[in-house]
mmCIF file of C-alpha atoms in Angstrom:
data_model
loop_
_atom_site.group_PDB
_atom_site.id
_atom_site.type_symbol
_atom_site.label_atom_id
_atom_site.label_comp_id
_atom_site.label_asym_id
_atom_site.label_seq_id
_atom_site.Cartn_x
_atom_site.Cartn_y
_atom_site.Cartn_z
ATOM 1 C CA UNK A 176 0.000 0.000 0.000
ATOM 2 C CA UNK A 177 0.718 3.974 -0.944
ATOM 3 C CA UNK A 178 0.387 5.499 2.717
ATOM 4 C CA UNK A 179 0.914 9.103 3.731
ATOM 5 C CA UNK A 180 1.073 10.414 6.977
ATOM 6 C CA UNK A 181 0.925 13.744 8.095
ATOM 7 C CA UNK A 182 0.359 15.196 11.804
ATOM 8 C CA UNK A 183 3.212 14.465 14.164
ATOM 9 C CA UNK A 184 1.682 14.586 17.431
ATOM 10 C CA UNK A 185 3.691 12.370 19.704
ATOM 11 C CA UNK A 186 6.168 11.885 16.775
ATOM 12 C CA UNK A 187 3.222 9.509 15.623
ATOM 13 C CA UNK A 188 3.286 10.009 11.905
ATOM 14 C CA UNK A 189 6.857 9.378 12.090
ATOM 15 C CA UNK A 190 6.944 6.253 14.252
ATOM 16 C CA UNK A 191 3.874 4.972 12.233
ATOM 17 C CA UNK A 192 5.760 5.977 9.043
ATOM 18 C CA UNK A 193 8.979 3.203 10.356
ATOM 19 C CA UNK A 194 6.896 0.779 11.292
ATOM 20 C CA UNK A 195 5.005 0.363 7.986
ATOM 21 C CA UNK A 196 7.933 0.777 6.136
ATOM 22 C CA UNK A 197 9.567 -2.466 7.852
ATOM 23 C CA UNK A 198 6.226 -4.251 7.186
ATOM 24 C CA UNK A 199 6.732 -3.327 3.442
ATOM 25 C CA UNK A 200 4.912 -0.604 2.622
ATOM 26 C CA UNK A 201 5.166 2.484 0.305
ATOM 27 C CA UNK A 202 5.381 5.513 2.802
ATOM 28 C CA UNK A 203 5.947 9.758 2.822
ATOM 29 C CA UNK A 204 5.457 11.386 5.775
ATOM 30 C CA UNK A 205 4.455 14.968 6.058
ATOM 31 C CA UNK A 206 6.793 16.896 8.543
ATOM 32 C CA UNK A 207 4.778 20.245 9.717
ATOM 33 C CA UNK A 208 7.499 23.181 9.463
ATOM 34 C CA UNK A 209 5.758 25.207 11.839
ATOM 35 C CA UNK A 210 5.379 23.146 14.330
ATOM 36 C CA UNK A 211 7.642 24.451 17.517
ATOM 37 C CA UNK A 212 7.625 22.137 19.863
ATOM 38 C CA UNK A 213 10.557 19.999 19.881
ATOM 39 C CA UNK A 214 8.994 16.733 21.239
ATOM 40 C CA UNK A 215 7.189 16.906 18.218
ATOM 41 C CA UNK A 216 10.129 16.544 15.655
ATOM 42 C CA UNK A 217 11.665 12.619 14.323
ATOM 43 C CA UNK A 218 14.969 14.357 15.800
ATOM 44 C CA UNK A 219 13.179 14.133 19.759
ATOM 45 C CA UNK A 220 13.416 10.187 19.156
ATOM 46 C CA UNK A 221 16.864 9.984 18.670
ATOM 47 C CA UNK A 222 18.242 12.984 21.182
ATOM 48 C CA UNK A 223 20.103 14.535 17.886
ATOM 49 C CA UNK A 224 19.511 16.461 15.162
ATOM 50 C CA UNK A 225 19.925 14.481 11.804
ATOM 51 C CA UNK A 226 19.282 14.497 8.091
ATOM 52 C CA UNK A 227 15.702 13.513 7.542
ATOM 53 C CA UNK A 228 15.441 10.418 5.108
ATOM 54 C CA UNK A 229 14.211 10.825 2.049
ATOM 55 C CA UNK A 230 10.808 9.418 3.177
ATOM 56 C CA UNK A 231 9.604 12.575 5.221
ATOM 57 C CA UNK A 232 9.211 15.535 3.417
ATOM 58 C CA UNK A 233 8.567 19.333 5.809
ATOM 59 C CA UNK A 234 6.079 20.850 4.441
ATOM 60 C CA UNK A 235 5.284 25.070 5.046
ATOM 61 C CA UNK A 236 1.380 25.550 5.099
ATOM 62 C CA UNK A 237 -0.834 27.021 6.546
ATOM 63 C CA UNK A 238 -3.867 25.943 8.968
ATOM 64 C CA UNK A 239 -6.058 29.507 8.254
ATOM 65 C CA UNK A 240 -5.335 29.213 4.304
ATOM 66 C CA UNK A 241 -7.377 25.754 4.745
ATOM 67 C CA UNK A 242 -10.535 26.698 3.310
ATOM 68 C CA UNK A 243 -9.168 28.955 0.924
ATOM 69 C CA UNK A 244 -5.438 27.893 -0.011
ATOM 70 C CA UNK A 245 -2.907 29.668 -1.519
ATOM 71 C CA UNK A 246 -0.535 27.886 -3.854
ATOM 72 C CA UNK A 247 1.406 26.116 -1.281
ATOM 73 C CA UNK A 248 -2.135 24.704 0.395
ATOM 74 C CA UNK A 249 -2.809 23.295 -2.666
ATOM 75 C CA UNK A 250 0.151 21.899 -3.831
ATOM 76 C CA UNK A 251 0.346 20.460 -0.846
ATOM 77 C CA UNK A 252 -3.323 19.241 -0.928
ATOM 78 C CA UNK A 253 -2.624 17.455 -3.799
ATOM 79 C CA UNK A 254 0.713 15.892 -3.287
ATOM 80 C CA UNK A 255 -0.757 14.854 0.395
ATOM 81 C CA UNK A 256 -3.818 12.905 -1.784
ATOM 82 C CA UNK A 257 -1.720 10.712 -3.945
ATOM 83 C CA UNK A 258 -1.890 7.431 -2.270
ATOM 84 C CA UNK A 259 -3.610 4.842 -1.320
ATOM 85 C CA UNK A 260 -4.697 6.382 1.859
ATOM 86 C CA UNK A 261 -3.779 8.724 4.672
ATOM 87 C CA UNK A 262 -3.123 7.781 8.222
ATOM 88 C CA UNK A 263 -3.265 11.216 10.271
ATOM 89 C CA UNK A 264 -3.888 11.940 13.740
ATOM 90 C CA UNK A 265 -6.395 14.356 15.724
ATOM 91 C CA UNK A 266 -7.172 17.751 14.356
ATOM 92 C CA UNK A 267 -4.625 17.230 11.081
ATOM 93 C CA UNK A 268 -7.559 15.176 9.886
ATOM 94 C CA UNK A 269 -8.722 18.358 8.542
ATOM 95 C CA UNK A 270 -6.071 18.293 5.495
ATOM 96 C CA UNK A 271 -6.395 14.669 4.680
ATOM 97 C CA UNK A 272 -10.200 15.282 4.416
ATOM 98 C CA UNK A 273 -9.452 18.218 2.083
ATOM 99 C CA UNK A 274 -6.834 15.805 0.263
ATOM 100 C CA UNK A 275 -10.132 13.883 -1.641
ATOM 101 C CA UNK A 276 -7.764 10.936 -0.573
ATOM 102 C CA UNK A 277 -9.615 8.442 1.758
ATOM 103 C CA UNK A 278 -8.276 8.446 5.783
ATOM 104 C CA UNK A 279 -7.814 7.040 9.101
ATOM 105 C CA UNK A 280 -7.535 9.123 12.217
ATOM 106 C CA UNK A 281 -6.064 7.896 15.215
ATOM 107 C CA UNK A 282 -7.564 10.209 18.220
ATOM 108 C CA UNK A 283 -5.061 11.633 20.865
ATOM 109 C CA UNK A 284 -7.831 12.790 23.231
ATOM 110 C CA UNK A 285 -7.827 16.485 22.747
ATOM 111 C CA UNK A 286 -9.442 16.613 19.236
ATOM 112 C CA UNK A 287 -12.422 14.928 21.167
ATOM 113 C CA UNK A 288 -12.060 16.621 24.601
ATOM 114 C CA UNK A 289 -11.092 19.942 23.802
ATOM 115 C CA UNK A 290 -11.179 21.470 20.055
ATOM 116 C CA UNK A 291 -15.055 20.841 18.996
ATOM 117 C CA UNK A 292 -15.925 22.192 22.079
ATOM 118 C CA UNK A 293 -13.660 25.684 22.264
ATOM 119 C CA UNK A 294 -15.871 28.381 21.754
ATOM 120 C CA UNK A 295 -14.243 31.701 23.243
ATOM 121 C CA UNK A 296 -14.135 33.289 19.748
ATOM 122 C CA UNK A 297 -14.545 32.867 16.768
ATOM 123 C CA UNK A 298 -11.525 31.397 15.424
ATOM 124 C CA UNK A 299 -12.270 28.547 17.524
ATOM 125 C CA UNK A 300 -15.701 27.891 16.792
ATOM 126 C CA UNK A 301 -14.218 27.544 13.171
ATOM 127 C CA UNK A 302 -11.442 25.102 14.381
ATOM 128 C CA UNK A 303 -13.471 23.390 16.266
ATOM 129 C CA UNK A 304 -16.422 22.885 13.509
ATOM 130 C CA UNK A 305 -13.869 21.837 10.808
ATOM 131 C CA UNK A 306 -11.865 19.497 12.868
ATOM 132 C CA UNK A 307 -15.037 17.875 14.134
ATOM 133 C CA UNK A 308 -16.514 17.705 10.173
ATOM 134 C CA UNK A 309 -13.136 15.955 9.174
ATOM 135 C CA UNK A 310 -13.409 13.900 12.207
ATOM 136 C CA UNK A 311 -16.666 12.246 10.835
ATOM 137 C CA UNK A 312 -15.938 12.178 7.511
ATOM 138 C CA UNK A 313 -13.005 9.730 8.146
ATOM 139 C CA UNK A 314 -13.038 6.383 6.662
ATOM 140 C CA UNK A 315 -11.998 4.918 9.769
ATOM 141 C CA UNK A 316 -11.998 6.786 13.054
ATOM 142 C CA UNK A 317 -9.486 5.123 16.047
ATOM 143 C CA UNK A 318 -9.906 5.827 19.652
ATOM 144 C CA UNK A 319 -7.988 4.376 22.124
ATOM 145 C CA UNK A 320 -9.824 6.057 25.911
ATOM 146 C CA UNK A 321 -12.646 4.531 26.984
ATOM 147 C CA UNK A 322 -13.913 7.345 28.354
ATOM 148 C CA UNK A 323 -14.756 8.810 25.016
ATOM 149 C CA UNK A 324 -17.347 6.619 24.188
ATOM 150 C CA UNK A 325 -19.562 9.279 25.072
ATOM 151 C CA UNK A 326 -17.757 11.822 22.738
ATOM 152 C CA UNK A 327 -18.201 9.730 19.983
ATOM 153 C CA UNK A 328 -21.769 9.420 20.344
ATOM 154 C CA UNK A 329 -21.927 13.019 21.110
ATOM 155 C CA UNK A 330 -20.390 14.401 18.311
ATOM 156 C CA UNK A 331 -22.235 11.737 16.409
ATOM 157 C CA UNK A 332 -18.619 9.925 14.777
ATOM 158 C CA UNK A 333 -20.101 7.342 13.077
ATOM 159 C CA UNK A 334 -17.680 5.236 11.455
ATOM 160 C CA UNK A 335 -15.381 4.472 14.971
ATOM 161 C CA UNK A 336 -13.662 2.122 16.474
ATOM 162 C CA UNK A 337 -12.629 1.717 20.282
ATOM 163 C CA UNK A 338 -9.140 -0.072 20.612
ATOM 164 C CA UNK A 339 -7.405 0.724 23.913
ATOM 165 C CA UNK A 340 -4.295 -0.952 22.290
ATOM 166 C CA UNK A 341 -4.028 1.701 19.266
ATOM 167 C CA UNK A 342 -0.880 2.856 20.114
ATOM 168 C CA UNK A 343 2.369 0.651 19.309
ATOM 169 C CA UNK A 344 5.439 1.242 21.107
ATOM 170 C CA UNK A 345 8.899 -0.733 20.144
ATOM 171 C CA UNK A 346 8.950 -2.821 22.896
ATOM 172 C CA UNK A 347 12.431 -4.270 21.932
ATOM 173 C CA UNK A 348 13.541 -0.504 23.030
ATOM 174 C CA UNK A 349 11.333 0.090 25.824
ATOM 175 C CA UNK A 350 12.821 -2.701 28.018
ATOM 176 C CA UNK A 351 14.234 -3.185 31.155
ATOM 177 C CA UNK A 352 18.086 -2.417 31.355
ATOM 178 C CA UNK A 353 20.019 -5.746 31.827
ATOM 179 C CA UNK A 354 20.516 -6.219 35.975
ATOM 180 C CA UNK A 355 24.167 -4.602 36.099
ATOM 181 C CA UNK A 356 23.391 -1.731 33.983
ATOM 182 C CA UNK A 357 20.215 -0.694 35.755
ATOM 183 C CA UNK A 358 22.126 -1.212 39.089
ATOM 184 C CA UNK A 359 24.885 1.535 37.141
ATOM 185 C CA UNK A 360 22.206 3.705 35.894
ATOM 186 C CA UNK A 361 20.528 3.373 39.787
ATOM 187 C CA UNK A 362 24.045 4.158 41.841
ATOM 188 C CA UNK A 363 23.793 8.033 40.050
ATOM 189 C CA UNK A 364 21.230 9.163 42.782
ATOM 190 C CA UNK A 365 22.598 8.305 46.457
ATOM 191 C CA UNK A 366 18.697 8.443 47.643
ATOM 192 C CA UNK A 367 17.049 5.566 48.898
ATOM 193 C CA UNK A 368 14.008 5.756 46.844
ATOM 194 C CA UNK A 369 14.054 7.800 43.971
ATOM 195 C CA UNK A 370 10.748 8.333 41.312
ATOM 196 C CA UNK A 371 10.101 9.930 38.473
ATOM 197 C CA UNK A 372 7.094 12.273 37.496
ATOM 198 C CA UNK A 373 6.842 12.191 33.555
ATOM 199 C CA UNK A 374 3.569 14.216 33.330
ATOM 200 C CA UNK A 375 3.245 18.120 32.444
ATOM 201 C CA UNK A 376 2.246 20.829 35.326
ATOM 202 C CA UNK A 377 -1.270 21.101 34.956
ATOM 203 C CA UNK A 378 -3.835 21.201 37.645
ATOM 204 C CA UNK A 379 -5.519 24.643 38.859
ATOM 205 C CA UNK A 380 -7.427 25.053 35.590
ATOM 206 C CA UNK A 381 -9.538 22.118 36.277
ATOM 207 C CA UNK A 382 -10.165 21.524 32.435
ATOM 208 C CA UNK A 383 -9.629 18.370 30.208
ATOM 209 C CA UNK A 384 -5.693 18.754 30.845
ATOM 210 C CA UNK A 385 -6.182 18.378 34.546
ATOM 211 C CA UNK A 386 -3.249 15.770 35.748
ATOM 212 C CA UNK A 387 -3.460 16.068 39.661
ATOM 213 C CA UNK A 388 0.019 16.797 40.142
ATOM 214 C CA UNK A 389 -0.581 19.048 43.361
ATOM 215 C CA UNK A 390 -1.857 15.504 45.143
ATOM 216 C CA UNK A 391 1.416 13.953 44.127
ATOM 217 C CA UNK A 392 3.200 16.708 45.969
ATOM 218 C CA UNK A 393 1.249 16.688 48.762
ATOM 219 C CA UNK A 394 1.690 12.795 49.211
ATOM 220 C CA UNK A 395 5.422 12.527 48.721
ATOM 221 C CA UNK A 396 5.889 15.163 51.314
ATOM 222 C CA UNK A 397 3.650 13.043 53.932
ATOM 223 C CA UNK A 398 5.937 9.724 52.392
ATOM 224 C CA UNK A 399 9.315 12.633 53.417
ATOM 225 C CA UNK A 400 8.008 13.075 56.342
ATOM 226 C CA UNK A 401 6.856 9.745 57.875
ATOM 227 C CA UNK A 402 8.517 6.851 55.733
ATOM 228 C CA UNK A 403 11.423 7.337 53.817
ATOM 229 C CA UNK A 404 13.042 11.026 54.272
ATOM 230 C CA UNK A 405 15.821 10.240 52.210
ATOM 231 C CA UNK A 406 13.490 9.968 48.923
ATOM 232 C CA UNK A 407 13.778 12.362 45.893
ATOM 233 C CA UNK A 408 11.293 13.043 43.067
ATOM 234 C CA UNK A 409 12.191 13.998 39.798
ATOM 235 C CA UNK A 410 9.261 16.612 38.156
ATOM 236 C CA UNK A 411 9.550 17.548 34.574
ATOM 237 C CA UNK A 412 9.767 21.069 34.036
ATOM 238 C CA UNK A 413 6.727 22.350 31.714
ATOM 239 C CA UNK A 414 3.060 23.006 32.018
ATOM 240 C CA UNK A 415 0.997 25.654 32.493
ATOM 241 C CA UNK A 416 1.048 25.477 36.361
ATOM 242 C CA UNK A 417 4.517 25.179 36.695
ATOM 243 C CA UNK A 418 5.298 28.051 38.489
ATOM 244 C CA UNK A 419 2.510 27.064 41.013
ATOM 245 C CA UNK A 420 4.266 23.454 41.299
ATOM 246 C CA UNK A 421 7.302 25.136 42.504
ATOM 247 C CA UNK A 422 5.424 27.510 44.896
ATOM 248 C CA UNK A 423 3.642 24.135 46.392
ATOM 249 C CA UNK A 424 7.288 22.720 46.713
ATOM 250 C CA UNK A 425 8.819 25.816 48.454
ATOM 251 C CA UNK A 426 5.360 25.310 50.947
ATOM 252 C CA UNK A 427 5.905 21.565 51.828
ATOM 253 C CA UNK A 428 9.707 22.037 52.289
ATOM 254 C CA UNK A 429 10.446 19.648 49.615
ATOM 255 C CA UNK A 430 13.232 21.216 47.887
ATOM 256 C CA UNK A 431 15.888 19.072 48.816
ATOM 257 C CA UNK A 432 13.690 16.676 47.671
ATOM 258 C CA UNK A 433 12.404 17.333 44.465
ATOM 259 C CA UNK A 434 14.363 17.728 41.272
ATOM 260 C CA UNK A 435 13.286 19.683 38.277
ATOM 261 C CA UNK A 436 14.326 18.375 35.346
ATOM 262 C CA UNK A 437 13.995 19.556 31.600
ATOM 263 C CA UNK A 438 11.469 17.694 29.308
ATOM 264 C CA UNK A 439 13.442 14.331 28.131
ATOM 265 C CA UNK A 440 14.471 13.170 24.965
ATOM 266 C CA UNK A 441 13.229 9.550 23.953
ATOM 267 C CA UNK A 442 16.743 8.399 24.660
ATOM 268 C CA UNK A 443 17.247 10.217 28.012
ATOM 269 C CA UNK A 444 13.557 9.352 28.969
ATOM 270 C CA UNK A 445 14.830 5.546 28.400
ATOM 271 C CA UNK A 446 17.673 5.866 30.972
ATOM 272 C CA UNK A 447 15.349 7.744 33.361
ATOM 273 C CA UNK A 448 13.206 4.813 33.261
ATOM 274 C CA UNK A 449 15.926 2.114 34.221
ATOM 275 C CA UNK A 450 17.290 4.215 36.968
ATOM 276 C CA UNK A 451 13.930 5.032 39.494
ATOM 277 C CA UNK A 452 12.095 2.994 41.506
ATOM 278 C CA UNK A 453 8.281 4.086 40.177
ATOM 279 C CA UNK A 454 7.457 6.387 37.457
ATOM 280 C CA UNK A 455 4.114 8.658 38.002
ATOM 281 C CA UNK A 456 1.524 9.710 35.249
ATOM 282 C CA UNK A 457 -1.656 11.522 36.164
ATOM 283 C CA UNK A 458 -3.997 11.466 38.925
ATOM 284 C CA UNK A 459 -7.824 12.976 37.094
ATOM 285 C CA UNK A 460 -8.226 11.554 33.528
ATOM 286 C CA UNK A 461 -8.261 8.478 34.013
ATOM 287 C CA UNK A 462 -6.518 7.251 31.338
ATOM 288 C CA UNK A 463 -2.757 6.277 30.264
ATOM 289 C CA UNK A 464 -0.435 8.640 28.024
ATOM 290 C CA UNK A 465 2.604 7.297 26.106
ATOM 291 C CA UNK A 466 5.169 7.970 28.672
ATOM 292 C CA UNK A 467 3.407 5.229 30.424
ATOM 293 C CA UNK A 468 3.413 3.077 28.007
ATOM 294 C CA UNK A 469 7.120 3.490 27.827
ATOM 295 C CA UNK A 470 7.458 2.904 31.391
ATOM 296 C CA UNK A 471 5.511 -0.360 31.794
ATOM 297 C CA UNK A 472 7.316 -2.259 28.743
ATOM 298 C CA UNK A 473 10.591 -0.958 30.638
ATOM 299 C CA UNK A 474 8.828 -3.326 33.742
ATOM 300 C CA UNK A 475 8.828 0.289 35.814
ATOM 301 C CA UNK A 476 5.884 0.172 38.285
ATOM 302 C CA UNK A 477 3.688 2.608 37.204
ATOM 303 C CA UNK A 478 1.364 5.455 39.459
ATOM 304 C CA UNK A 479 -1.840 6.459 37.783
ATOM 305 C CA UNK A 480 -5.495 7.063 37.794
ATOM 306 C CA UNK A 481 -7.105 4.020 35.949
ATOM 307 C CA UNK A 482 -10.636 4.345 35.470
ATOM 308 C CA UNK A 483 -12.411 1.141 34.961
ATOM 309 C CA UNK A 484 -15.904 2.115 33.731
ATOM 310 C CA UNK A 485 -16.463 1.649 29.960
ATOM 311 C CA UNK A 486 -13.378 -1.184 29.918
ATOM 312 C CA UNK A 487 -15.689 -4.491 29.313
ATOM 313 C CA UNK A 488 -13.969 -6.808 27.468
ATOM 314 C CA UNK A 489 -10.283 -4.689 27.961
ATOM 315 C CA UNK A 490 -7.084 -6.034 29.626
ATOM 316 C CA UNK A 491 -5.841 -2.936 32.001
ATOM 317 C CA UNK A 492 -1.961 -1.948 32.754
ATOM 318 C CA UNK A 493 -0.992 -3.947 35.859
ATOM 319 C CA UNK A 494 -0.333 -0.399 37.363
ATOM 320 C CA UNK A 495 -0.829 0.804 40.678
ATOM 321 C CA UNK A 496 -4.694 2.345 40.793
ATOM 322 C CA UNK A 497 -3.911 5.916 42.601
ATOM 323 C CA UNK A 498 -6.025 9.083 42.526
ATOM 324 C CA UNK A 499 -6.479 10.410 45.960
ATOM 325 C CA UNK A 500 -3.373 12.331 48.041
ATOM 326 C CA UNK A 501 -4.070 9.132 50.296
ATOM 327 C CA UNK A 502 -3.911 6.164 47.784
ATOM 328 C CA UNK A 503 -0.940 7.869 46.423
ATOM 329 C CA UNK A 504 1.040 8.208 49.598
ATOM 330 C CA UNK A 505 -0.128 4.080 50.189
ATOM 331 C CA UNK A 506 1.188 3.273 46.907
ATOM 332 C CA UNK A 507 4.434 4.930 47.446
ATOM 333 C CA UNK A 508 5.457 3.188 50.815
ATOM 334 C CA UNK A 509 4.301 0.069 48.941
ATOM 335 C CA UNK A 510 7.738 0.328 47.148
ATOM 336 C CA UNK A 511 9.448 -1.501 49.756
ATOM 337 C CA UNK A 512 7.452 -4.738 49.091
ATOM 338 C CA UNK A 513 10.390 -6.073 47.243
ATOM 339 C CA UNK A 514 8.566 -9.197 45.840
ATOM 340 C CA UNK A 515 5.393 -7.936 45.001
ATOM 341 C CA UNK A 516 6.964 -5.181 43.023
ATOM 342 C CA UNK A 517 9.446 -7.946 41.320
ATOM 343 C CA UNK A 518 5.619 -9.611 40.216
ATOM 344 C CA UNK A 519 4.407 -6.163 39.255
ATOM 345 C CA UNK A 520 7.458 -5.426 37.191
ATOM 346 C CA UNK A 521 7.578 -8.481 35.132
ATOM 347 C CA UNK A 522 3.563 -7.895 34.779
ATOM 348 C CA UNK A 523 3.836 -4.080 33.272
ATOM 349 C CA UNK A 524 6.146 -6.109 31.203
ATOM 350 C CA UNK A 525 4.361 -8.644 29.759
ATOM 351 C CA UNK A 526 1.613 -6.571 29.282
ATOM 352 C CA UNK A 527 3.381 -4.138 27.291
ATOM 353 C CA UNK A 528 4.970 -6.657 24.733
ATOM 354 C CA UNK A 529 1.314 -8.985 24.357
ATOM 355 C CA UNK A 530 -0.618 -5.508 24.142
ATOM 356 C CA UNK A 531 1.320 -2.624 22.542
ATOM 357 C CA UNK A 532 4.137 -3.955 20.267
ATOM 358 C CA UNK A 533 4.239 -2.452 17.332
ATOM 359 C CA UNK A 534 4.028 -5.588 15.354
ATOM 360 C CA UNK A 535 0.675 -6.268 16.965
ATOM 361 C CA UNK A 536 -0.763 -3.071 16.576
ATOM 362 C CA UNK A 537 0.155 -2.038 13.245
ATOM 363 C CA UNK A 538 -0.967 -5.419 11.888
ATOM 364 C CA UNK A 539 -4.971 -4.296 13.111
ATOM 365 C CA UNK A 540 -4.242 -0.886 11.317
ATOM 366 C CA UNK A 541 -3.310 -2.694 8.371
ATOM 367 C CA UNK A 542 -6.189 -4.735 8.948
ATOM 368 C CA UNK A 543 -8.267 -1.190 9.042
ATOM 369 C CA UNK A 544 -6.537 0.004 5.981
ATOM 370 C CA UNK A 545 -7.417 -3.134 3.770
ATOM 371 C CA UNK A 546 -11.097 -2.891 5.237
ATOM 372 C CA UNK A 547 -11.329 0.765 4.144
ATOM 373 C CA UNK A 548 -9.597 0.313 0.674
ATOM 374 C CA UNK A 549 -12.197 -2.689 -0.125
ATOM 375 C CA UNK A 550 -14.893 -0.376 0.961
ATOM 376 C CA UNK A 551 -15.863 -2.847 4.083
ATOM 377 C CA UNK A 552 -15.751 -0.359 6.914
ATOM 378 C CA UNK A 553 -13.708 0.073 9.975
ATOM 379 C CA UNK A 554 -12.463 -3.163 11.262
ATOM 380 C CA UNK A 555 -13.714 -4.626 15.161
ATOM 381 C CA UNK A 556 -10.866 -4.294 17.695
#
């Protein structure tokens, strides 16, 4: 198959874009060259800048020229529609709909959460109409939350189809560090216990981005204070509420405890991993991001809030269920069970590999795209 990809969120079109082209496949990927965020450039998964292959092209164009392009919208446009299909992700469904070409969409949660619904002016009324028309127009729409089965109906996405394993991580680079190296990578923090916070600074504005970090802070200063005062916590430095973060640390005396640290490269993220004792996600949503993913194939236990509601049929993350300051600070002096977390860590694991390898996954998307192409419909996770 003829596959383009375009919309890098997560580096997704990119990591999609390998792992169809070692499965055979014809592909171009679509590199947004306006896009300024870092983490959301092929050169975040290796730590380095270097010379894109031939196979991803950056393309300059813009979003507001959409409905009435200029000459690099439509060239674009057109060279974007020669294939077979598209695979694009969230709101970049928009061009491939505009493309004529037929498309998948693989939902990262704030095209349904967020953009139909933003309404403070007009702009984003626009935004969120068009992204929500191209979202139901798709040949095949993939969500992975099941929390969103409501948002589906809602916004009345007809041709979906829930798969809470729709995201494929290599799980022959996610892995646990071999025992000697992981006890190297450990012995560069003197601390007892030392964990790892992977998830952005968001949780005053009480919206759809809402990951609870305050009760994380507020736990591991009660696990400081009462269990293990020779702990440290390593935050990543970014989010809207970071400077309120900080302010919260200053408050609970926890600066000789917590650690700010940059936003990590896939690389650096990987070593992070095989050096902490537990890696923490979010608290609210209910849901698991990437970085979790990561974590679990890397056999790291793993702190989030998992709902369960709307997961009938679904095999969950063996992580450890937390959403309350309490259940966190529980969880965290749970640590010292040495043999229940050896269980837990060769159950993330296994889970990971069975689940989320990107063998498995991308053979049910080419299962989708042959279903679309013969004109059968989205194929049942």
């Amino acid at each position: 198959m003829k596959i383009h990809l375009y919309g890098n969120v997560l580096n997704w079109a990119y990591q999609f874009g390998t792992y169809l082209r070692t499965l055979g496949h014809d592909v171009r990927v679509f590199v947004d060259a306006r896009e300024t965020s870092p983490l959301y450039q092929p050169a975040w998964e290796h730590g380095e800048s270097r010379e894109l292959p031939d196979w991803i092209e950056t393309v300059d164009v813009r979003f507001n020229r959409l409905l009435w392009p200029g000459a690099r919208e439509r060239e674009f446009l057109k060279k974007l529609g020669e294939c077979d299909l598209i695979q694009t992700f969230g709101e970049y469904a928009v061009w491939a709909w505009r493309s004529g070409a037929p498309y998948v969409v693989l939902s990262y949660g704030g095209d349904l959460e967020i953009l139909p619904f933003a309404r403070r002016n007009l702009k984003e009324r626009v935004v969120g109409g068009l992204v929500t028309h191209a979202l139901r127009r798709a040949q095949a729409f993939v969500y992975a939350i099941p929390s969103h089965h409501g948002l589906v109906r809602q916004l009345k996405i007809k041709r979906a189809t829930f798969n809470p394993h729709a995201v494929p991580i290599d799980t022959s680079r996610w892995m646990p560090a071999p025992e000697e190296d992981r006890c190297r990578l450990r012995a560069r923090y003197s601390q007892h216990r030392v964990f790892f916070h992977g998830a952005r600074q968001e949780w005053t504005f009480k919206d759809a981005n809402d990951k609870g970090n305050d009760r994380l802070f507020r736990a591991f200063a009660r696990f400081v204070q009462n269990d293990c005062p020779d702990s440290l916590l390593i935050a990543v430095e970014r989010g809207r509420d970071l400077a309120h973060s900080k302010a919260l640390v200053a408050e609970l005396k926890l600066s000789q405890n917590v650690v700010w640290s940059k936003a990590l490269t896939k690389p650096d993220l990987l070593t992070m991993l095989n050096s902490v004792d537990g890696f923490f996600d979010q608290f609210i949503h209910g849901y698991f991001g990437v970085a979790s993913l990561e974590a679990l194939s890397c056999g790291v236990p793993t702190f989030l809030k998992l709902r369960r509601d709307g997961t009938d049929g679904v095999v969950l993350p063996p992580v450890l269920n937390v959403s309350t300051e309490d259940e966190i600070h529980r969880a965290m002096c749970e640590v010292d069970q040495a043999e229940r977390m050896r269980s837990l860590r060769g159950a993330s694991r296994k889970w990971a590999v069975t689940y989320h390898d990107w063998r498995v996954v991308m053979d049910w998307y080419v299962g989708v795209y042959r279903d679309v192409l013969a004109g059968r419909g989205v194929a049942e996770c």
